[in-house]
mmCIF file of C-alpha atoms and ligand atoms in Angstrom:
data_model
loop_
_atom_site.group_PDB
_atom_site.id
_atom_site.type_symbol
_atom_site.label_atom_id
_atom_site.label_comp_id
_atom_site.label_asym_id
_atom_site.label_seq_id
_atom_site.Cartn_x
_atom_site.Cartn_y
_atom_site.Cartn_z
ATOM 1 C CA UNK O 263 21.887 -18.282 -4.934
ATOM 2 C CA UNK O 264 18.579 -19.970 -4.762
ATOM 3 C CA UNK O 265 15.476 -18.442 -3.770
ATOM 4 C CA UNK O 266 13.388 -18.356 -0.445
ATOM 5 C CA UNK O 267 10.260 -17.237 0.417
ATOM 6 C CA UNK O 268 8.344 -17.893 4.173
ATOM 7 C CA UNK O 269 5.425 -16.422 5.165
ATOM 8 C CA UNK O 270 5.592 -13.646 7.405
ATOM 9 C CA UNK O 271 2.460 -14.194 9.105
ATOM 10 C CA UNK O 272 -0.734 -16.105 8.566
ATOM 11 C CA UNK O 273 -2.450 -13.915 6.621
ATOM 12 C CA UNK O 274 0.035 -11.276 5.026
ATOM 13 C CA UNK O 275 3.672 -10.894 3.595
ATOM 14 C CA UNK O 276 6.724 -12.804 2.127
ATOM 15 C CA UNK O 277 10.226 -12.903 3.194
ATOM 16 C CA UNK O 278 12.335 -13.187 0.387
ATOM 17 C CA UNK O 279 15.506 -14.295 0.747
ATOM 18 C CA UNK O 280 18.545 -15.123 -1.605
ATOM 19 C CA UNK O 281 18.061 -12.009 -3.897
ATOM 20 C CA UNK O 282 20.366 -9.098 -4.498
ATOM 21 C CA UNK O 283 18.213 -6.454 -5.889
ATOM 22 C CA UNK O 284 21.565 -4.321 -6.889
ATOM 23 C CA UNK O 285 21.798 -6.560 -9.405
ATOM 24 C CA UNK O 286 20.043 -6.817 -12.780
ATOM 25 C CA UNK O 287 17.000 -8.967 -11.696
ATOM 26 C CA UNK O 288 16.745 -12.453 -14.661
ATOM 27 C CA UNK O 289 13.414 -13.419 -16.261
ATOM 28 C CA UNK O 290 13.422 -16.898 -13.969
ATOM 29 C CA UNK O 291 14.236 -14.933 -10.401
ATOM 30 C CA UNK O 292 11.631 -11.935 -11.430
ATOM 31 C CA UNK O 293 8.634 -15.116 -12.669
ATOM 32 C CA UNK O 294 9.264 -16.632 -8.876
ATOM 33 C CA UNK O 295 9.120 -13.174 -7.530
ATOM 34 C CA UNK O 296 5.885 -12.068 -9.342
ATOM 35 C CA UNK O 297 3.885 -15.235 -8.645
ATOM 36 C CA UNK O 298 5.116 -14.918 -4.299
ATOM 37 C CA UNK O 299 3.907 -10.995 -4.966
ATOM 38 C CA UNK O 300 0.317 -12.512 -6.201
ATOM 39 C CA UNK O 301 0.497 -14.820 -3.481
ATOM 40 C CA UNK O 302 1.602 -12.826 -0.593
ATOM 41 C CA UNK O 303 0.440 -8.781 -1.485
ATOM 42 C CA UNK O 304 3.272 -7.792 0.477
ATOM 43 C CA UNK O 305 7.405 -8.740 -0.186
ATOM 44 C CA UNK O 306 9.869 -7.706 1.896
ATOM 45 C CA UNK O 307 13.747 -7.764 1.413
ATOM 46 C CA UNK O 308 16.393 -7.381 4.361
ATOM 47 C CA UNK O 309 19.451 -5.806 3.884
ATOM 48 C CA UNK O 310 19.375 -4.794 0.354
ATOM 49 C CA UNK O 311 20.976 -0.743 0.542
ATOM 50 C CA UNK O 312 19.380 -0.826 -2.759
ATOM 51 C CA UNK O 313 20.867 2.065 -4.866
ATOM 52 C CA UNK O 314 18.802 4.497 -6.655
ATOM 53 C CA UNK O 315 19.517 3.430 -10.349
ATOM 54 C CA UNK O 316 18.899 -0.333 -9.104
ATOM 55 C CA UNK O 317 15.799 0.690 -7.367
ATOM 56 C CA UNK O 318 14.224 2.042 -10.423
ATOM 57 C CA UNK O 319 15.608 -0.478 -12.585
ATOM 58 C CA UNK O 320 13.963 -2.744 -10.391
ATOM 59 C CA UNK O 321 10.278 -1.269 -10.258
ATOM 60 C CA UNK O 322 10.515 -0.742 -13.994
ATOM 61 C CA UNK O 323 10.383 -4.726 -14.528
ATOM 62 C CA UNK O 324 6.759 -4.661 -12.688
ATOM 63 C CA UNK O 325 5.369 -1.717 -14.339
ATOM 64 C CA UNK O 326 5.450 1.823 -15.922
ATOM 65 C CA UNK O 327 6.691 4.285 -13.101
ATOM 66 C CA UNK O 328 3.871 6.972 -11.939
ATOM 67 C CA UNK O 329 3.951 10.560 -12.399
ATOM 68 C CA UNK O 330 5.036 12.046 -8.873
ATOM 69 C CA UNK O 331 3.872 15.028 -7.372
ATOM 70 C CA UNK O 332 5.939 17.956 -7.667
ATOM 71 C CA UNK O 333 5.255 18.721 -3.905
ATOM 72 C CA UNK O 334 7.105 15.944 -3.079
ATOM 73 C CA UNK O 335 11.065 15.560 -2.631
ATOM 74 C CA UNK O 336 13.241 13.592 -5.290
ATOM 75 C CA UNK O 337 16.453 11.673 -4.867
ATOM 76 C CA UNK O 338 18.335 14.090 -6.428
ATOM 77 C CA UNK O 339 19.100 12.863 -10.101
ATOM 78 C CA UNK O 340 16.539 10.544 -9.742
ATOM 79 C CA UNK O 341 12.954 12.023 -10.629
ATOM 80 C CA UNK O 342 11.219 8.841 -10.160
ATOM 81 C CA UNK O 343 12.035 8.382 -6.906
ATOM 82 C CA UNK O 344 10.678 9.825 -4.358
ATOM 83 C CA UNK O 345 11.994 10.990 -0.451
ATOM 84 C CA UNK O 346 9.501 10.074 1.588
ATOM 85 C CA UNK O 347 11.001 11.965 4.838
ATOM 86 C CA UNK O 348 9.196 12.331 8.150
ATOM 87 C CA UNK O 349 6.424 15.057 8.873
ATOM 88 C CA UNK O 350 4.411 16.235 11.918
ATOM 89 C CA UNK O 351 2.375 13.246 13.439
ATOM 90 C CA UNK O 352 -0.257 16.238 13.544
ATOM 91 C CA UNK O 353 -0.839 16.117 9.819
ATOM 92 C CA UNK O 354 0.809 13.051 8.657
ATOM 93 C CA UNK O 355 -1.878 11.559 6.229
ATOM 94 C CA UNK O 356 0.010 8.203 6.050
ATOM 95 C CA UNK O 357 -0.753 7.395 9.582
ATOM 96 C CA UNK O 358 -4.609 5.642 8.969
ATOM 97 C CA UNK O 359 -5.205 2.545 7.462
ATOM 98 C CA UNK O 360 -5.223 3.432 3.585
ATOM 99 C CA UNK O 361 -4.575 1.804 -0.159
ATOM 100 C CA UNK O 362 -2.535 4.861 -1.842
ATOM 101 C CA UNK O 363 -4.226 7.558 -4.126
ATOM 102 C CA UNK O 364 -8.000 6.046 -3.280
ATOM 103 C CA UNK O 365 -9.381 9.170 -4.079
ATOM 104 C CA UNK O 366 -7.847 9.181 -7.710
ATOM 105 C CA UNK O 367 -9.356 7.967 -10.304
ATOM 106 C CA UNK O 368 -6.481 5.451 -11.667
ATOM 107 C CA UNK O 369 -5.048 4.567 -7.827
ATOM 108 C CA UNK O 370 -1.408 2.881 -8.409
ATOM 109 C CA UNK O 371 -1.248 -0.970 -8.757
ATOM 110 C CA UNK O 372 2.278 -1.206 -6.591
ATOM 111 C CA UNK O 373 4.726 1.069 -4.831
ATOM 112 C CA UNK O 374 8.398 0.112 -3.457
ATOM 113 C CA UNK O 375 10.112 1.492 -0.548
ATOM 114 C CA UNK O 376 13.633 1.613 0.313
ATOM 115 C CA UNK O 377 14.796 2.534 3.783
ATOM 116 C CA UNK O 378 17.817 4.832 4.386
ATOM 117 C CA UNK O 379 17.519 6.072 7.816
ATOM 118 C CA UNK O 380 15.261 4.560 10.185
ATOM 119 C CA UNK O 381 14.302 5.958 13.717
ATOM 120 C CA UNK O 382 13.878 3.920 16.584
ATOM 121 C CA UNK O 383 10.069 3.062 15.894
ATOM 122 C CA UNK O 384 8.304 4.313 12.634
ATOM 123 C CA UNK O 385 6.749 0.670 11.505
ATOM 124 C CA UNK O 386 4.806 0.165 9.112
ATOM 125 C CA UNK O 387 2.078 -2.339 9.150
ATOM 126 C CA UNK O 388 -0.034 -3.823 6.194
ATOM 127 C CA UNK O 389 -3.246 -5.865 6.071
ATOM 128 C CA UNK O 390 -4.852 -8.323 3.331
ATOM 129 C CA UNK O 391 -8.053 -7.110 1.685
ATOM 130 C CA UNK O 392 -8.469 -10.786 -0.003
ATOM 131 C CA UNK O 393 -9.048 -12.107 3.556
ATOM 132 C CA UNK O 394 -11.384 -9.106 4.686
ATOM 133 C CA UNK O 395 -13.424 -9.922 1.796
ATOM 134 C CA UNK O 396 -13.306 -13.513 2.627
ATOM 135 C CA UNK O 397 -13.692 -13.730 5.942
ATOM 136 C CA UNK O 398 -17.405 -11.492 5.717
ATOM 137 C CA UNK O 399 -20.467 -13.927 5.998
ATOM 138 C CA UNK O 400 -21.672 -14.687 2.854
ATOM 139 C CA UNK O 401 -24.721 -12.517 3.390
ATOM 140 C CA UNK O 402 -22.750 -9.572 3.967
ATOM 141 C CA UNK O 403 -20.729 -10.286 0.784
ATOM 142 C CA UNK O 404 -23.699 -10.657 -0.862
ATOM 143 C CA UNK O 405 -24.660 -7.093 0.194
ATOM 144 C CA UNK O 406 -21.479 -5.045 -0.787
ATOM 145 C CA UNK O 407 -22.094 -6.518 -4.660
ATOM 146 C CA UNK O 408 -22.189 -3.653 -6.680
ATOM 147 C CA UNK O 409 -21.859 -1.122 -4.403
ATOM 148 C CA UNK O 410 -19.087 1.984 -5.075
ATOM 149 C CA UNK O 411 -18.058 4.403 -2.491
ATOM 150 C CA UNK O 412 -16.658 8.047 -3.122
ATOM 151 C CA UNK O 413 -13.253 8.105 -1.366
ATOM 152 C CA UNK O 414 -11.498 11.835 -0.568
ATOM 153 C CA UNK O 415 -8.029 13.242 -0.368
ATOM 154 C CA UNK O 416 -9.536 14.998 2.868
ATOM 155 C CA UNK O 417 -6.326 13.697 4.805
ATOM 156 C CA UNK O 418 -3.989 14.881 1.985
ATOM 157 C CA UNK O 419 -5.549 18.024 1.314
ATOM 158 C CA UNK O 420 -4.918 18.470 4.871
ATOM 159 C CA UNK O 421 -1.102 17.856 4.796
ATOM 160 C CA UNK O 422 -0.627 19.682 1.999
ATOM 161 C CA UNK O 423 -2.640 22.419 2.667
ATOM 162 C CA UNK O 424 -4.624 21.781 -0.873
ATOM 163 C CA UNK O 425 -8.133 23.760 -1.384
ATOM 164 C CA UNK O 426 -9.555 21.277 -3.859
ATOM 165 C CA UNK O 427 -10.035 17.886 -2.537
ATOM 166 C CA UNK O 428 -9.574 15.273 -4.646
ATOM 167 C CA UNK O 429 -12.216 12.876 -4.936
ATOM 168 C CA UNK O 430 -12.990 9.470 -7.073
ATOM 169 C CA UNK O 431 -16.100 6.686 -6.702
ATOM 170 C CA UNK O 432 -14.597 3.101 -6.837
ATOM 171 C CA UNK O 433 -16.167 -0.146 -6.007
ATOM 172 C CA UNK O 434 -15.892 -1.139 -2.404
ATOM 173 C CA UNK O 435 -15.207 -4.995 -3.867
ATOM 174 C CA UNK O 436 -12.627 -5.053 -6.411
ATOM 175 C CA UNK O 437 -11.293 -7.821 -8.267
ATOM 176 C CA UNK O 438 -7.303 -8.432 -8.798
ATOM 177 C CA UNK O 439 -6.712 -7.815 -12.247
ATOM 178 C CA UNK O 440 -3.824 -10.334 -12.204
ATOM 179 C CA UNK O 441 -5.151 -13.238 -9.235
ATOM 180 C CA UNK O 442 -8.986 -12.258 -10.142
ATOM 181 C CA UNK O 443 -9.660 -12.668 -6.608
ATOM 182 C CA UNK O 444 -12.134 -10.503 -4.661
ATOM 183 C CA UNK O 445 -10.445 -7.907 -2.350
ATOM 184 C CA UNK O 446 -12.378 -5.351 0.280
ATOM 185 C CA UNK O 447 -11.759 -1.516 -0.705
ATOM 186 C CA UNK O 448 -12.176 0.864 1.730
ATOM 187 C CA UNK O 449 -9.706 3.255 3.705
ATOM 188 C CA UNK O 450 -10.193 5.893 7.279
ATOM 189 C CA UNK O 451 -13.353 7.031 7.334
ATOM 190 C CA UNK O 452 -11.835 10.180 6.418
ATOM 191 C CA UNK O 453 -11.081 8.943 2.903
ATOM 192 C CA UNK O 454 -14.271 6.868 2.604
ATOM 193 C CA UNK O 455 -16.694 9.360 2.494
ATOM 194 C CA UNK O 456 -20.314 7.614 1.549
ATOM 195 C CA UNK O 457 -21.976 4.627 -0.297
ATOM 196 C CA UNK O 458 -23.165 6.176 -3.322
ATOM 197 C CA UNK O 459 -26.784 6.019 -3.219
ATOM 198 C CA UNK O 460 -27.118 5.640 0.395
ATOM 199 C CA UNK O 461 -27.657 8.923 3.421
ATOM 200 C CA UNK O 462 -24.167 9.456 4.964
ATOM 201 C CA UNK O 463 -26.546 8.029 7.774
ATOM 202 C CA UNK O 464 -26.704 4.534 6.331
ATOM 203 C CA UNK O 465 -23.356 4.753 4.934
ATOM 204 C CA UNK O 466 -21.261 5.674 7.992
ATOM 205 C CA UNK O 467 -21.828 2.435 10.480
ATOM 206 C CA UNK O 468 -21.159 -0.674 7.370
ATOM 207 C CA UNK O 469 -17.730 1.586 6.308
ATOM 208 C CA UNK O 470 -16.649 1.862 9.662
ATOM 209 C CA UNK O 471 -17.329 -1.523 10.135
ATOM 210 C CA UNK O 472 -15.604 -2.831 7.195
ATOM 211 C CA UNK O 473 -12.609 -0.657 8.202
ATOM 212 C CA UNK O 474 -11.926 -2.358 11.709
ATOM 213 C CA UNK O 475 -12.932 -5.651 10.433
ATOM 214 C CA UNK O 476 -9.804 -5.178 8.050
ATOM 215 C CA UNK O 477 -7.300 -4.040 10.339
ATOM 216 C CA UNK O 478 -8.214 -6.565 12.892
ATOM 217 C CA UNK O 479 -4.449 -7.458 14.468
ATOM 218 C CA UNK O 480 -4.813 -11.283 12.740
ATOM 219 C CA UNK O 481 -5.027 -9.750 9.256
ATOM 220 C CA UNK O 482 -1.296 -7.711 10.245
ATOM 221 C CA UNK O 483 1.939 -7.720 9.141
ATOM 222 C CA UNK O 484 4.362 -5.533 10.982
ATOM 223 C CA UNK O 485 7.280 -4.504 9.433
ATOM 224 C CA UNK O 486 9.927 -3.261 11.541
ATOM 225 C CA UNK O 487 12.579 -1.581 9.399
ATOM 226 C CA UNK O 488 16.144 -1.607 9.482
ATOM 227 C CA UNK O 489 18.544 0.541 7.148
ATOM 228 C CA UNK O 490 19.297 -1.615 3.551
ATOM 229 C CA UNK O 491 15.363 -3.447 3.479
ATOM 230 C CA UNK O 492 13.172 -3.088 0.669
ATOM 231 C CA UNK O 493 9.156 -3.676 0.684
ATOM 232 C CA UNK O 494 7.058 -3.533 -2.001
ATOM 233 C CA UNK O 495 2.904 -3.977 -2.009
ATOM 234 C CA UNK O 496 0.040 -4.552 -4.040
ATOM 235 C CA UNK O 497 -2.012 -1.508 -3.794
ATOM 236 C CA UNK O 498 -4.906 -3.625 -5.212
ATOM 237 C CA UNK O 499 -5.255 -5.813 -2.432
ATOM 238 C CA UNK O 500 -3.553 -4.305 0.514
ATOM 239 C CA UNK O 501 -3.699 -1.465 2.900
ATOM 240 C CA UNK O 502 -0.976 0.298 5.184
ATOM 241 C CA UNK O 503 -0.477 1.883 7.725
ATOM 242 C CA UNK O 504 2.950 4.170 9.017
ATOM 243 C CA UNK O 505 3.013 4.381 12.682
ATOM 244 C CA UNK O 506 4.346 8.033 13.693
ATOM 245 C CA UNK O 507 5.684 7.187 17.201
ATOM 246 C CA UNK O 508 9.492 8.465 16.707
ATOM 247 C CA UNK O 509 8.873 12.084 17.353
ATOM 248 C CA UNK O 510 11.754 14.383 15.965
ATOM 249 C CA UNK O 511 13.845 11.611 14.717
ATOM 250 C CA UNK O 512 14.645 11.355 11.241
ATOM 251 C CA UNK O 513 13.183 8.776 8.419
ATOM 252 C CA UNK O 514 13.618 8.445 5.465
ATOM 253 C CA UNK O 515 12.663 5.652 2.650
ATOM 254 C CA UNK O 516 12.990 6.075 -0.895
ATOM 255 C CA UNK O 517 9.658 5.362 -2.650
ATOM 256 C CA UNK O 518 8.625 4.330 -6.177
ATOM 257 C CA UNK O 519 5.126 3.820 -7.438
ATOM 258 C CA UNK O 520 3.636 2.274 -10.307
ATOM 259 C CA UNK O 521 0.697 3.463 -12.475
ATOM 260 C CA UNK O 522 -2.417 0.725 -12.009
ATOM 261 C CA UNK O 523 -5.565 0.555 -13.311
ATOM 262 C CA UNK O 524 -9.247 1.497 -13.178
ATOM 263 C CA UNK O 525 -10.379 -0.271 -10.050
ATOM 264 C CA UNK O 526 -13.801 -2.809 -10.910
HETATM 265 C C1 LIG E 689 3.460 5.537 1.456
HETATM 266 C C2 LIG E 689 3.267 5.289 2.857
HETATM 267 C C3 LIG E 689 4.496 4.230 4.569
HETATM 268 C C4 LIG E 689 5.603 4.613 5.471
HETATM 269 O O1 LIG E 689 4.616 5.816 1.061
HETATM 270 O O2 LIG E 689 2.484 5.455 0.701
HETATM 271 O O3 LIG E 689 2.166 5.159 3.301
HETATM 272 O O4 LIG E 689 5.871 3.812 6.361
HETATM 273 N N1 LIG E 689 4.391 5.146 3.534
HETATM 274 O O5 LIG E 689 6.183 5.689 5.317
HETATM 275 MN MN1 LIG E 690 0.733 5.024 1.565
#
């Protein structure tokens, strides 16, 4: 089986084709995959019904697995992996534009999702940060240099019902550890509370801003998921987005995340 990758869109995503991820992944296959991960932020993988062992064997080659929540449902056996099952639209903190655990103070470089059951509906969409950064005026990018914005689990706290909010200061331009490129870093205007130094006045408008200008529909990638595919993103220069528009209908995708660095 040889390799293939296509662009999913313009800006953001990968198909990759010609890999069985039940299978132990070789040095060659994972090189090709890494560099179209650097390259694209987001891979996806049709019709994989990856297993649990093979899923964890797989995010293993890409990193050192996260500590999970104990809140949150494992695959039984499996502590690494996580059940991410559907919950009420009303508090589901997944559905806003976000880069996972902002408001921590190590946010994880890369998670991987499985699906198992999918409703009819419950996309999820992803946008690149490289080309929000890029496509700013030069002025404007000049402006955001050096600035760091304090980011809170507000929309979290909420779901979970947690009294003390978690909260972290991060630069709002980052640069990939691995591709050194610049990527924007920003989230709901939940999550992205304030420019430090700045009134929440002054802050308010230029993160709002920067939020729509990321999420514009030609920085997209929609995944529509079918039972069996695998995704997997780069926290670092990506966000997401899971569209609650399936009501009472089951979902569920089995999730693993990887421990990343200190954002700069
Ligand atoms: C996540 C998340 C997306 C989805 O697991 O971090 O945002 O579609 N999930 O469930
Ligand atoms: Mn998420």
């Amino acid at each position: 089986m040889s390799i293939r990758i296509t662009p999913l869109t313009g800006t953001t995503g990968g198909l990759v084709e010609g890999v069985n991820l039940n299978e132990p992944v070789s040095r060659d296959t994972f090189d090709v995959l890494h560099r179209a991960f650097l390259d694209y932020g987001v891979l996806v993988f049709r019709g994989q019904h990856l297993q649990p062992a093979a899923h964890v064997e797989f995010a293993k080659l890409w990193g050192n697995p996260a500590q999970n929540n104990p809140l949150d449902p494992a695959v039984p056996g499996f502590p690494g992996l996580i059940q991410v099952t559907k919950i009420p639209k009303e508090t589901a903190s997944t559905e806003a534009w976000h880069s996972d655990s902002i408001y921590t103070a190590v946010p994880p470089k890369i998670s991987i999702l499985s699906s198992v059951v999918v409703p009819h509906g419950g996309d999820t969409m992803w946008c690149n940060q490289y080309v929000s950064y890029e496509r700013l005026s030069p002025t404007m990018q000049r402006m955001l240099e050096g600035l760091r914005v304090r980011f809170a689990g507000l929309r979290l706290a909420r779901m979970r019902n947690i009294d003390k909010i978690p909260e972290a200061v991060h630069p709002i331009v980052r640069t990939h550890p691995e591709t050194h490129r610049k990527a924007l870093y920003v989230g709901h205007p939940e999550t992205a509370k304030q420019i430090e130094g700045m009134t929440v006045a002054e802050s308010r408008p230029l993160l709002d801003f920067l939020y729509g200008h990321s999420t514009a529909p030609d920085n997209v990638y929609r995944h529509m998921w079918q039972v069996g595919d695998v995704v997997m993103w780069d926290n670092r220069c990506t966000m997401h987005y899971a569209v609650h528009d399936y009501g009472e209908e089951e979902r569920v995708l089995n999730r693993i995340t990887l421990e990343g660095e200190v954002p700069v």
